[in-house]
Coordinates of C-alpha atoms in Angstrom, one line a residue:
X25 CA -6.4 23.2 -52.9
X26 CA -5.8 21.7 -56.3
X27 CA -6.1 24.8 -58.1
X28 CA -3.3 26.4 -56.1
X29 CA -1.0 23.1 -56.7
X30 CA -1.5 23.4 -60.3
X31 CA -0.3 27.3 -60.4
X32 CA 2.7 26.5 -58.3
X33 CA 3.4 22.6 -57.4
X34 CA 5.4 21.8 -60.8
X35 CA 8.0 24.7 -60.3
X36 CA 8.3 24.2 -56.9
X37 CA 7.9 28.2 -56.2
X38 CA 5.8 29.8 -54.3
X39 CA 2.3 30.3 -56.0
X40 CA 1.5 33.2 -58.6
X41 CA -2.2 32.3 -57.6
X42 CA -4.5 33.8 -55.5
X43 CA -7.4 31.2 -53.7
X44 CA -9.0 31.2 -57.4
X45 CA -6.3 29.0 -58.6
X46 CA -4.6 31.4 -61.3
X47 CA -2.9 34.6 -62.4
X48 CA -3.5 36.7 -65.2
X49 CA -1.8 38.2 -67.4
X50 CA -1.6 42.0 -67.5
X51 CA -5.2 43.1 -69.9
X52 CA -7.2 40.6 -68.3
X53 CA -11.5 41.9 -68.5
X54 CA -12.5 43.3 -65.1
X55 CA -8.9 44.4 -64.0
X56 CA -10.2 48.6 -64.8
X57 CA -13.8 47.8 -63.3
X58 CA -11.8 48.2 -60.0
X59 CA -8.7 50.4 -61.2
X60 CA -10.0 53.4 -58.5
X61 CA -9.7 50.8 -55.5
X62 CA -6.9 51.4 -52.8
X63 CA -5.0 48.2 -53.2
X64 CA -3.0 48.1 -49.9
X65 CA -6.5 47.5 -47.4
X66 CA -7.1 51.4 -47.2
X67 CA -4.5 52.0 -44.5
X68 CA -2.5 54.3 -46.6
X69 CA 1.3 54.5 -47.1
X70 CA 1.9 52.4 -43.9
X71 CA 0.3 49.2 -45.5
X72 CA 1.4 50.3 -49.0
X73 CA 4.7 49.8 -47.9
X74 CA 3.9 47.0 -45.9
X75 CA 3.2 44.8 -48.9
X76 CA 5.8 46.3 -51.2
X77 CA 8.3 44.7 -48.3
X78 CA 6.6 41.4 -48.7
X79 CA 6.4 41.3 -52.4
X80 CA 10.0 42.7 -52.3
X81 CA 11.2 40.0 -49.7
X82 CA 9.1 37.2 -51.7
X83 CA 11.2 38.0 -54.7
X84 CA 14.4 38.4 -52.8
X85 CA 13.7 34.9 -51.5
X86 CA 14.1 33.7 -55.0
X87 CA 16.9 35.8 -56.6
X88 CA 14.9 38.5 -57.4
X89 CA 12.5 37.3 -59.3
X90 CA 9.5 34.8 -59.4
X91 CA 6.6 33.8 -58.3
X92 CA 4.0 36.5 -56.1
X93 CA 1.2 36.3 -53.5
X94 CA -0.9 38.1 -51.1
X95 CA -3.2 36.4 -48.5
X96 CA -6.3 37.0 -49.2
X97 CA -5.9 38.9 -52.8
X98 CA -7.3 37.9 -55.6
X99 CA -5.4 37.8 -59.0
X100 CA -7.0 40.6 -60.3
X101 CA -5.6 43.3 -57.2
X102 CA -2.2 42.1 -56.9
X103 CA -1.6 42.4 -60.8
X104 CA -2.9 45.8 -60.5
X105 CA -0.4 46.5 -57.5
X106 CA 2.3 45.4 -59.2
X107 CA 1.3 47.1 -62.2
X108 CA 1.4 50.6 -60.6
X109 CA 4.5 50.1 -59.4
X110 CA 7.1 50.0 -62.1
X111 CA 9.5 51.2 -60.6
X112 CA 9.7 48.5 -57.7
X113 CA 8.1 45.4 -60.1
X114 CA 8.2 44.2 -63.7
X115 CA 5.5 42.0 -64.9
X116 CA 6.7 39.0 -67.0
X117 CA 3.7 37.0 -68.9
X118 CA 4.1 33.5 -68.8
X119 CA 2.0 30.1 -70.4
X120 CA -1.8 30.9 -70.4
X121 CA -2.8 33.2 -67.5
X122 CA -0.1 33.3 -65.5
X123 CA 2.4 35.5 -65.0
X124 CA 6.2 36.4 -63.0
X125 CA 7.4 39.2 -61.5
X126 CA 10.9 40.4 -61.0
X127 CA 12.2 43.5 -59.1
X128 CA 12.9 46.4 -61.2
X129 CA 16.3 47.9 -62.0
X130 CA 18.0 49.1 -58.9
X131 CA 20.9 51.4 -60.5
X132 CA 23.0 49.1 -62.3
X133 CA 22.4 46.6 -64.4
X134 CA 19.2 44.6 -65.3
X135 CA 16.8 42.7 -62.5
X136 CA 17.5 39.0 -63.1
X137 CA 15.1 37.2 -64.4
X138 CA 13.0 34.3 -62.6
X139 CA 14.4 30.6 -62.8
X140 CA 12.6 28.1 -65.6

């Protein structure tokens, strides 16, 4: 997909798209149209923590900061997954829509932030 190339293909990351083609920012319109929706697939804690391991591992993969995606997610839910989770995630705004996530301070010292 050509959208998803352009989000992630000059980095050489992982993608910080969904199929749509591109993040956005934290404050994007329609984000609180959906902000009472269980984010995790409605399985409860069990696939809350599910994906919090696969963000957490994604990031993990790339010093602890970078570039996020879900399967099947748009833009839209996982920036409002990360975004109630600031004490696991920190949302970094990036060029246009896009955005990078890092993990959040883990008792010492700052998260590092994602490669440029």
């Amino acid at each position: 997909d050509a959208d998803r190339e352009s989000a992630s293909g000059s980095e050489g990351q992982a993608g910080d798209a969904d199929e749509d083609g591109a993040a956005q920012d934290p404050g994007t319109s329609g984000e609180a149209a959906d902000d009472g929706a269980d984010d995790a697939g409605g399985d409860g804690g069990d696939a809350e923590s599910a994906v919090v391991a696969k963000l957490v591992h994604q990031l993990e993969r790339q010093g602890g900061a970078g570039k996020v995606w879900m399967d099947g997610w748009s833009s839209t839910r996982l920036r409002r997954f990360l975004r109630r989770r600031p004490g696991v995630f920190v949302m970094q705004p990036r060029q246009g829509r896009r955005f990078t996530v890092r993990l959040a301070e883990r008792g010492g010292g700052p998260a590092p932030t994602p490669k440029q």
